[in-house]
C-alpha positions as a Markdown table, in Angstrom:
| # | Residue | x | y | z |
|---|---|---|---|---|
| 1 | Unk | -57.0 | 44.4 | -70.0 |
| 2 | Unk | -55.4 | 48.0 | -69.2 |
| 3 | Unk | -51.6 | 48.9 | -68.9 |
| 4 | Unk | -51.4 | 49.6 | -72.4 |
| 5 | Unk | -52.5 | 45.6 | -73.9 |
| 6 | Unk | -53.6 | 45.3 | -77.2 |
| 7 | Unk | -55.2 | 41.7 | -78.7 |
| 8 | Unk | -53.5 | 39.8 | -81.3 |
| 9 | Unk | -55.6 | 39.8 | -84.5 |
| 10 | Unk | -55.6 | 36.2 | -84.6 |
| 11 | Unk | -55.4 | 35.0 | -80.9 |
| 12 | Unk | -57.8 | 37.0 | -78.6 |
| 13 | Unk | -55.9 | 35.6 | -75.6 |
| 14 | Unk | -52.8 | 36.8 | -76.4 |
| 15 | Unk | -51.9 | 40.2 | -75.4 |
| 16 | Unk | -49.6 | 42.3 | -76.8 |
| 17 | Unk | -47.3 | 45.8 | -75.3 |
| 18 | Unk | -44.7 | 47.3 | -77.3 |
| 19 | Unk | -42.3 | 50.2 | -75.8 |
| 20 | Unk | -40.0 | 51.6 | -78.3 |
| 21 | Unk | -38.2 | 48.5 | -79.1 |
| 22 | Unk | -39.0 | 46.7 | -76.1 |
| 23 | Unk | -42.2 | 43.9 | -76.4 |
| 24 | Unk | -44.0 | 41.9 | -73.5 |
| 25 | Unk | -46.2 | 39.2 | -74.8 |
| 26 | Unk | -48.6 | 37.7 | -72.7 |
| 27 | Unk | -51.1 | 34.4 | -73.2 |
| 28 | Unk | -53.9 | 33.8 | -71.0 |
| 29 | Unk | -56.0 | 29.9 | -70.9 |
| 30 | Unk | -58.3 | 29.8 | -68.3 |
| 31 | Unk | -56.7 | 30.7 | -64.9 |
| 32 | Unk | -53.2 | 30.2 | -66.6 |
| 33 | Unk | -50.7 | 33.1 | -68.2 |
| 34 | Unk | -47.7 | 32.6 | -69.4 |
| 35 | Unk | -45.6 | 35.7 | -70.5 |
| 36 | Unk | -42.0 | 36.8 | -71.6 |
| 37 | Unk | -40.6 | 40.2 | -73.0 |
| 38 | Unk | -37.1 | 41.8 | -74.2 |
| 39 | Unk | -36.4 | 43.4 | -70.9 |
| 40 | Unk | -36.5 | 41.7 | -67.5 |
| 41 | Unk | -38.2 | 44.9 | -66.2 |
| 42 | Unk | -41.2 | 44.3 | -68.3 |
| 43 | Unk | -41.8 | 41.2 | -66.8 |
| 44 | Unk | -41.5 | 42.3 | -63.5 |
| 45 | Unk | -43.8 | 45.9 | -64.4 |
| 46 | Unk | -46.2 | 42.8 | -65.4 |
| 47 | Unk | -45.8 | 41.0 | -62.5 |
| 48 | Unk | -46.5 | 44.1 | -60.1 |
| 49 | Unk | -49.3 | 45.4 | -62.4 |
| 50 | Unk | -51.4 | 41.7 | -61.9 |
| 51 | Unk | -50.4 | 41.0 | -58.7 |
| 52 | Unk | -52.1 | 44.6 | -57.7 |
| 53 | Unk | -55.6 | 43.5 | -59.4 |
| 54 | Unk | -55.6 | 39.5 | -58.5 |
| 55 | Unk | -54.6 | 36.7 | -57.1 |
| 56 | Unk | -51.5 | 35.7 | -58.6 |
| 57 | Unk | -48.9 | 33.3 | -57.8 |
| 58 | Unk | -45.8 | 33.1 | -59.7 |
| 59 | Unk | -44.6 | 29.4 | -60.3 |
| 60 | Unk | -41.3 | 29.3 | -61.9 |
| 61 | Unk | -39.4 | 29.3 | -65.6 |
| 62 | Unk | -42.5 | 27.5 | -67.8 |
| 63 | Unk | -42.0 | 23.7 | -68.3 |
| 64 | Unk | -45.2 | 22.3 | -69.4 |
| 65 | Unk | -48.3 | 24.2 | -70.8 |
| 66 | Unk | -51.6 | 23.1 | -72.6 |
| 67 | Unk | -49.4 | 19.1 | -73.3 |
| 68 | Unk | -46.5 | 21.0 | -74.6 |
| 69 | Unk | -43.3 | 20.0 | -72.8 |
| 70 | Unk | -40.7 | 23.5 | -72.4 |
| 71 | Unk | -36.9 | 22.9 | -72.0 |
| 72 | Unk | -35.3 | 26.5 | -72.0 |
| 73 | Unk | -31.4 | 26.5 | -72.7 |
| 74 | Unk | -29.0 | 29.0 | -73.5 |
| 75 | Unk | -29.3 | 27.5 | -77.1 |
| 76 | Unk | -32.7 | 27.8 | -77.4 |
| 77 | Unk | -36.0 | 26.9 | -76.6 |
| 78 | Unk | -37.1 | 23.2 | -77.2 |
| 79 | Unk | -40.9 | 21.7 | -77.4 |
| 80 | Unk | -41.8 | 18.6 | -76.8 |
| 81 | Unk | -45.2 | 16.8 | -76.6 |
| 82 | Unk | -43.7 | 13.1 | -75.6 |
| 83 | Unk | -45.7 | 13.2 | -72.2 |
| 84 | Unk | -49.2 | 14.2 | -73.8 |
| 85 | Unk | -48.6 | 11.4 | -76.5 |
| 86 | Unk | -47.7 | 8.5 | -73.8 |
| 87 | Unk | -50.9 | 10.2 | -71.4 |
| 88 | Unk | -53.0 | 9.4 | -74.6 |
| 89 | Unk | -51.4 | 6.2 | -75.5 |
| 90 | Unk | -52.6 | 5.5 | -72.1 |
| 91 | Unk | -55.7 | 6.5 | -71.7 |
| 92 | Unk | -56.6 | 4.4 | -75.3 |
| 93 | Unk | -54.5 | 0.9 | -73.8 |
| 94 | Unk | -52.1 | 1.4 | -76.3 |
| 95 | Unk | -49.0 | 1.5 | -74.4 |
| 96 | Unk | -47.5 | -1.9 | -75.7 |
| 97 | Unk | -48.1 | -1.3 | -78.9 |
| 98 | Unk | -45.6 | -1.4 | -82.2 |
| 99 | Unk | -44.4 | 2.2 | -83.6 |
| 100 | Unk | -44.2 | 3.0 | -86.9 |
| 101 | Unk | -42.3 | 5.7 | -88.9 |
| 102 | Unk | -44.4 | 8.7 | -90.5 |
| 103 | Unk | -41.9 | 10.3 | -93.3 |
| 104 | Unk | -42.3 | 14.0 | -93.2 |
| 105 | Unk | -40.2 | 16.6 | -95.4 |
């Protein structure tokens, strides 16, 4: 990847830019990317930038990727993984069956 990109040293799908103090992050599975910077104008530069060499369609504010669950609110940002856990539950024909508490510190 061009514009400037480098790899994170421990996720080659994630791709960093810095600018000054300004920082795009960008995460690529398969024929999904998910990114999010400082500066709306990064995003946008991004978007241009892609949009010149592919295919791209933009979707909307992220709200599920790879099983995660995304709720973005002005007091943060909240995962969730309830729909991948009931999918699973599911899949097994374990829908009905009893919880049970798993202490964690």
């Amino acid at each position: 990847m061009s514009h400037g990109y480098e790899r994170g040293m421990i996720d080659k799908t994630l791709f960093i830019k810095k600018s000054n103090s300004e920082i795009i992050l960008v995460q690529i599975y398969v024929d999904d990317i998910i990114f999010g910077a400082t500066q709306d104008s990064l995003c946008e530069e991004f978007v241009v930038a892609m949009q010149g060499e592919f295919e791209m369609s933009m979707v909307r504010e992220l709200s599920f990727f790879l099983g995660l669950q995304v709720n973005q609110t002005k007091d943060g940002i909240f995962l969730c993984q309830s729909k991948y856990c009931k999918e699973i539950l599911k899949k097994f024909e374990m829908e009905s069956c009893k919880e049970a508490s798993t202490p964690m510190p």
